[in-house]
PDB file of C-alpha atoms and ligand atoms in Angstrom:
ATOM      1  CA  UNK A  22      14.936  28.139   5.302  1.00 65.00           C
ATOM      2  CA  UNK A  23      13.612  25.580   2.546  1.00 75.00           C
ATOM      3  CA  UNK A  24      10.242  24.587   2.067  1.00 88.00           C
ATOM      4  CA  UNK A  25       9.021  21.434   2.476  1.00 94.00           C
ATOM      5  CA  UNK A  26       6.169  20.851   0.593  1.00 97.00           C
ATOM      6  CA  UNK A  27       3.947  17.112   0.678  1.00 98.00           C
ATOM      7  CA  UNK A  28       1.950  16.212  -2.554  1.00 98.00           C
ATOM      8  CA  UNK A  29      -0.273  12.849  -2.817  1.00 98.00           C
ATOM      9  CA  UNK A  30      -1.718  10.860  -4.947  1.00 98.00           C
ATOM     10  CA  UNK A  31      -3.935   8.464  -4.801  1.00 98.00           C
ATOM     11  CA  UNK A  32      -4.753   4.953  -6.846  1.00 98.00           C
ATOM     12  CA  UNK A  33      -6.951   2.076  -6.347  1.00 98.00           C
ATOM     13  CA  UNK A  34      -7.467  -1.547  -6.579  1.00 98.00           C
ATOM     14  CA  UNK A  35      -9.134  -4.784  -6.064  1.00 98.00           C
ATOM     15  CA  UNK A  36      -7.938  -7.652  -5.079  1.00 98.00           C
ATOM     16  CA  UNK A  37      -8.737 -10.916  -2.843  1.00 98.00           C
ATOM     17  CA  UNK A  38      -7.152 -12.175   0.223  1.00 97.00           C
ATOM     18  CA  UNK A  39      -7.271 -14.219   3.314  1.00 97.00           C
ATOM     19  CA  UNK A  40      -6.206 -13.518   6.821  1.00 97.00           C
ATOM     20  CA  UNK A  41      -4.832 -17.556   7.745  1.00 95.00           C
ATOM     21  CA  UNK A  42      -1.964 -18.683  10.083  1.00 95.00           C
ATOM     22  CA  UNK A  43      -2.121 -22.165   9.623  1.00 93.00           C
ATOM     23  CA  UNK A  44      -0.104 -22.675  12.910  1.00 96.00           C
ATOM     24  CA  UNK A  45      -3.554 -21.913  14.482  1.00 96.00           C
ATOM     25  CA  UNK A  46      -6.945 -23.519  14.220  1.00 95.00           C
ATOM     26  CA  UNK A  47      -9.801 -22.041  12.297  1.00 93.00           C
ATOM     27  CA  UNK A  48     -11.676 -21.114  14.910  1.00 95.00           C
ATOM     28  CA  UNK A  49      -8.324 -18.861  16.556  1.00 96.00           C
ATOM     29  CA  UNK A  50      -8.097 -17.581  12.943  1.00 95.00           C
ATOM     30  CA  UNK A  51     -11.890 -16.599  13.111  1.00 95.00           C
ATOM     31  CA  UNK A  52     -11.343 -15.407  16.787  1.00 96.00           C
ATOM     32  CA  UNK A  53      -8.193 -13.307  15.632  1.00 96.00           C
ATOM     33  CA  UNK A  54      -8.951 -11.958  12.218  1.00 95.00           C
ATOM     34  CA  UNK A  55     -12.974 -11.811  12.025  1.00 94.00           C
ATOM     35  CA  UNK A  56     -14.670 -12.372   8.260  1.00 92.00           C
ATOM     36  CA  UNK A  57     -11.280 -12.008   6.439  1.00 93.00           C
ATOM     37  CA  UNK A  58     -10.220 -15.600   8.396  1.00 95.00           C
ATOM     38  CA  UNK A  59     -13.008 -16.668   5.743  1.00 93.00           C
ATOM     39  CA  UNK A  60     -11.567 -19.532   3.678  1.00 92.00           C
ATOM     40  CA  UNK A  61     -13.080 -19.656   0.695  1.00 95.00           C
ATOM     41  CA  UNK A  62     -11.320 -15.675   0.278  1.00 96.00           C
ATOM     42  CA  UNK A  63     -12.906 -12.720   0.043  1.00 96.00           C
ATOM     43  CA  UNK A  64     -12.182  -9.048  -1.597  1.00 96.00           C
ATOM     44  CA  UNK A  65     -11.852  -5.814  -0.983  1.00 97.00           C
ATOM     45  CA  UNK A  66     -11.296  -2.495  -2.723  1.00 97.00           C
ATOM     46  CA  UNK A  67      -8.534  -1.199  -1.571  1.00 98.00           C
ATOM     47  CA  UNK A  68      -7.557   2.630  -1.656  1.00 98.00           C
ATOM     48  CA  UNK A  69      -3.646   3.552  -1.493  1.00 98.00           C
ATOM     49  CA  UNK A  70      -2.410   7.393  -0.975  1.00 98.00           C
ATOM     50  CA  UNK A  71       1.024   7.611  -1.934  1.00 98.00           C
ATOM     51  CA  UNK A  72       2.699  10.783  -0.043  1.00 98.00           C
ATOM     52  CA  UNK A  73       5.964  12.516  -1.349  1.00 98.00           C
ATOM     53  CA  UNK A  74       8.014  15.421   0.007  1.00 98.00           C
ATOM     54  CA  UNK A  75      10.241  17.529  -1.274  1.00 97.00           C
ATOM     55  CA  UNK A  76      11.371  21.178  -2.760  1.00 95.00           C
ATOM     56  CA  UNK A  77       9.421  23.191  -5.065  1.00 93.00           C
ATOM     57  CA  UNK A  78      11.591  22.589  -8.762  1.00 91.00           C
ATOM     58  CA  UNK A  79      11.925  26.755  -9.161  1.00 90.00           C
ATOM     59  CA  UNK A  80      11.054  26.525 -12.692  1.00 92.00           C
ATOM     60  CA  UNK A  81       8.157  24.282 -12.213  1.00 92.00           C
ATOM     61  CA  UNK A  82       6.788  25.168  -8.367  1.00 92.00           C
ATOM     62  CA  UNK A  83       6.309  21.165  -8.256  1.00 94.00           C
ATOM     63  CA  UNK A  84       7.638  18.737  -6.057  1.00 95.00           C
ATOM     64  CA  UNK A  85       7.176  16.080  -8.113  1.00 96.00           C
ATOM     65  CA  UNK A  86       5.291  15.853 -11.858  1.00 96.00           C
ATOM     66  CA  UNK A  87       2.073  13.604  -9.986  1.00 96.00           C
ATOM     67  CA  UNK A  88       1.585  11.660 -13.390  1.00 97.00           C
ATOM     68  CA  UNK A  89       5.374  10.705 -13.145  1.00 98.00           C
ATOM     69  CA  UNK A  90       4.330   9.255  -9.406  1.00 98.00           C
ATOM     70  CA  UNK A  91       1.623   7.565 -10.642  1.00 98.00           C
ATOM     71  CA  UNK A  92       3.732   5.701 -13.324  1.00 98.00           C
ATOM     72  CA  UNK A  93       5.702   4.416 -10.342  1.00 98.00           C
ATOM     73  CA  UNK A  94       3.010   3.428  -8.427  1.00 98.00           C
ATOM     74  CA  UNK A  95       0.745   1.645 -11.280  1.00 98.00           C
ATOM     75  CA  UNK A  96       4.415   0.171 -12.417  1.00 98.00           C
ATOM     76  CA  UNK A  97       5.342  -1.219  -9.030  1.00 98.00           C
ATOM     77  CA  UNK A  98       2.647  -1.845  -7.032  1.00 98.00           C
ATOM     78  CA  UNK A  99      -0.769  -1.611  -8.693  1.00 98.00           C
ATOM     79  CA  UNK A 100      -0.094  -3.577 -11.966  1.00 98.00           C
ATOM     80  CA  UNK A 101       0.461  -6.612  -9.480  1.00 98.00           C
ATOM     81  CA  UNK A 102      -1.988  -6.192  -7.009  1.00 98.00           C
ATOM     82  CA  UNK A 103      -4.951  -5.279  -9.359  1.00 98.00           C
ATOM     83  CA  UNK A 104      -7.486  -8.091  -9.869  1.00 98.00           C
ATOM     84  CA  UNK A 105      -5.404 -10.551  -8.212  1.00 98.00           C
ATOM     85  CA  UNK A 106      -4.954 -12.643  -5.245  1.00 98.00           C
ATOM     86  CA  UNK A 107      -2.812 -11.420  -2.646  1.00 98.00           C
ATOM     87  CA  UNK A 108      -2.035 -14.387  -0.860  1.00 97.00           C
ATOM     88  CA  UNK A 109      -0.720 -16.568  -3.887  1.00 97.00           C
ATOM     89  CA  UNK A 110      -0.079 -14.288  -6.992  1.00 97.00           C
ATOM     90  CA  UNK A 111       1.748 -10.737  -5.241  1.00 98.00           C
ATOM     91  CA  UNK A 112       6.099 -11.760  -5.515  1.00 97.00           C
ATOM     92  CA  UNK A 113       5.635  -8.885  -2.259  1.00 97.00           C
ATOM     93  CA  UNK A 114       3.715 -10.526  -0.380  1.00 97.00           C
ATOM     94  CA  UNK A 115       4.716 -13.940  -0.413  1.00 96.00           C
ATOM     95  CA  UNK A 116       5.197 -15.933   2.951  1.00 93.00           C
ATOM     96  CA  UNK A 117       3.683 -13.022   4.402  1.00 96.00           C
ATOM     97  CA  UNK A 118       0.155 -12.140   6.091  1.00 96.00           C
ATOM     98  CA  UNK A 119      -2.065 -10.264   4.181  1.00 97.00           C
ATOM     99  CA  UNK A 120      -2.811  -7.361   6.106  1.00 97.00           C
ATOM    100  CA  UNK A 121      -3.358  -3.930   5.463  1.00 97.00           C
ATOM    101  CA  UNK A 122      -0.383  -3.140   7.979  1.00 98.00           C
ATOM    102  CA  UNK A 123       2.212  -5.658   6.399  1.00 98.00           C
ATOM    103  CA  UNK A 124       0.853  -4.537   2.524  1.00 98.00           C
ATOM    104  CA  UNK A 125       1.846  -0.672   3.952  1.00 98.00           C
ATOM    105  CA  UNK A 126       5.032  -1.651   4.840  1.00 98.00           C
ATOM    106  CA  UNK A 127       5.686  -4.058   1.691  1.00 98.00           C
ATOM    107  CA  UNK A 128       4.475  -1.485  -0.762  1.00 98.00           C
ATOM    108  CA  UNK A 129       7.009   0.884   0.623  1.00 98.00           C
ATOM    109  CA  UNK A 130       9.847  -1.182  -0.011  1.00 98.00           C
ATOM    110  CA  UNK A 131       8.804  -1.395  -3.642  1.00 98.00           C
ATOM    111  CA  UNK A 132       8.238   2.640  -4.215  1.00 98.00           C
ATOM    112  CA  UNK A 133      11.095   4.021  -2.128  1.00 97.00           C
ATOM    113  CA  UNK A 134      14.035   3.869  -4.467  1.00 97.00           C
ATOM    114  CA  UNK A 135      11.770   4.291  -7.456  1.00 97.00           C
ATOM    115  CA  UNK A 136      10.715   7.465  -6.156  1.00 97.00           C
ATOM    116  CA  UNK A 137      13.570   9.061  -5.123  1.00 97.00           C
ATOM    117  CA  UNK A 138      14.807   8.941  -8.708  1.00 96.00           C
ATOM    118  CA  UNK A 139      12.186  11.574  -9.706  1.00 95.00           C
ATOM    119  CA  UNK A 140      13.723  13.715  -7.056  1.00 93.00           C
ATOM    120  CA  UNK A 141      11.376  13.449  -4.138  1.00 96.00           C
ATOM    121  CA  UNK A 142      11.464  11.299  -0.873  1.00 97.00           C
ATOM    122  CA  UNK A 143       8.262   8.373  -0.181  1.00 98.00           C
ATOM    123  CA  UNK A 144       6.786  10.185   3.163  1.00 98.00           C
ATOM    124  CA  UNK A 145       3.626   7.856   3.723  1.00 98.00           C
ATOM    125  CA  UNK A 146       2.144   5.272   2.585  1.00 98.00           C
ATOM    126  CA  UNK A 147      -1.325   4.977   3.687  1.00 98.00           C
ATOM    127  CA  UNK A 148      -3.792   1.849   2.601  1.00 98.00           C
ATOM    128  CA  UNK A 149      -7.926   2.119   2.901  1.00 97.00           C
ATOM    129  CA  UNK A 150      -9.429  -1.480   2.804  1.00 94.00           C
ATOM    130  CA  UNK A 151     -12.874  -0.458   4.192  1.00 91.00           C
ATOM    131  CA  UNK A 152     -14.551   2.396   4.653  1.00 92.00           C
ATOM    132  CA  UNK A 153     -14.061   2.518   8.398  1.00 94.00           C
ATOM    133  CA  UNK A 154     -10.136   1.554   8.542  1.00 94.00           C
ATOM    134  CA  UNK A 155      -6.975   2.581   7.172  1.00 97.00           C
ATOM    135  CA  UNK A 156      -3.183   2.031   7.524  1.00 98.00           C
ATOM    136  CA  UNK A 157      -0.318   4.723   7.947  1.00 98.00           C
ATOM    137  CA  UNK A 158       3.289   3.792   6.950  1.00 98.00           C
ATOM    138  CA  UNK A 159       5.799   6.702   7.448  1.00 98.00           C
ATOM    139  CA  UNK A 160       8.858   4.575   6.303  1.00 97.00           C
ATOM    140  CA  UNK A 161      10.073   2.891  10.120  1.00 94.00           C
TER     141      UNK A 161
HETATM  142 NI1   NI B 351     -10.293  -8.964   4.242  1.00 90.23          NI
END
């Protein structure tokens, strides 16, 4: 049998965002998505575990070197989140609405491949924007 073994790592940032269709009318948008509807935007600071799986390397025991994820992740995803505004200055996220779910599923897409060329598999992505609530992305 093989073992399977799941290592994480975790990185932070801030950044600004609104939660806006602009098919609907602000008061559906404050209805809908609460204080982040606000116009004038708003930020949070955002927490982001990055999970990886994979064999133990039998002349290391790790899955992964964790500093070698964390390039990936500050490279890809934090560099152009950090400090900035979701809405209008993430290439990701453009078009798109900024919630935690849809920045889960977007940051995926910009690990996955990376990842798999240190020889371990993405397994979650999981986003903390408050205290109270976070977002799990497990890859479909
Ligand atoms: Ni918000």
């Amino acid at each position: 049998y093989t073992t399977m073994v799941y290592i994480s790592r975790r990185e932070q940032f801030s950044a600004a965002h609104k939660l806006v269709r602009e098919d609907w009318s602000a008061e559906k948008n404050l209805e809908i998505f609460g204080k982040c509807s606000s116009p004038n935007w708003h930020g949070h600071n955002y927490q982001l575990f990055v999970t990886v799986k994979g064999e133990q390397n039998p002349d290391t025991s790790f899955v992964a070197n964790l500093s070698d994820v964390s390039k990936v992740i500050c490279e890809k995803v934090i560099s152009k989140l950090d400090h900035k505004n979701i809405n209008l200055d993430v290439d990701f996220m453009h078009g798109k609405l900024s919630t935690t779910e849809t920045l889960a599923v977007e940051i995926w897409k910009q690990l996955e491949t990376s990842l798999e060329k240190l020889g371990c598999e993405l397994h979650c992505v999981k986003i903390q924007e408050t205290e109270n609530n976070y977002v799990e992305f497990f890859g479909k």
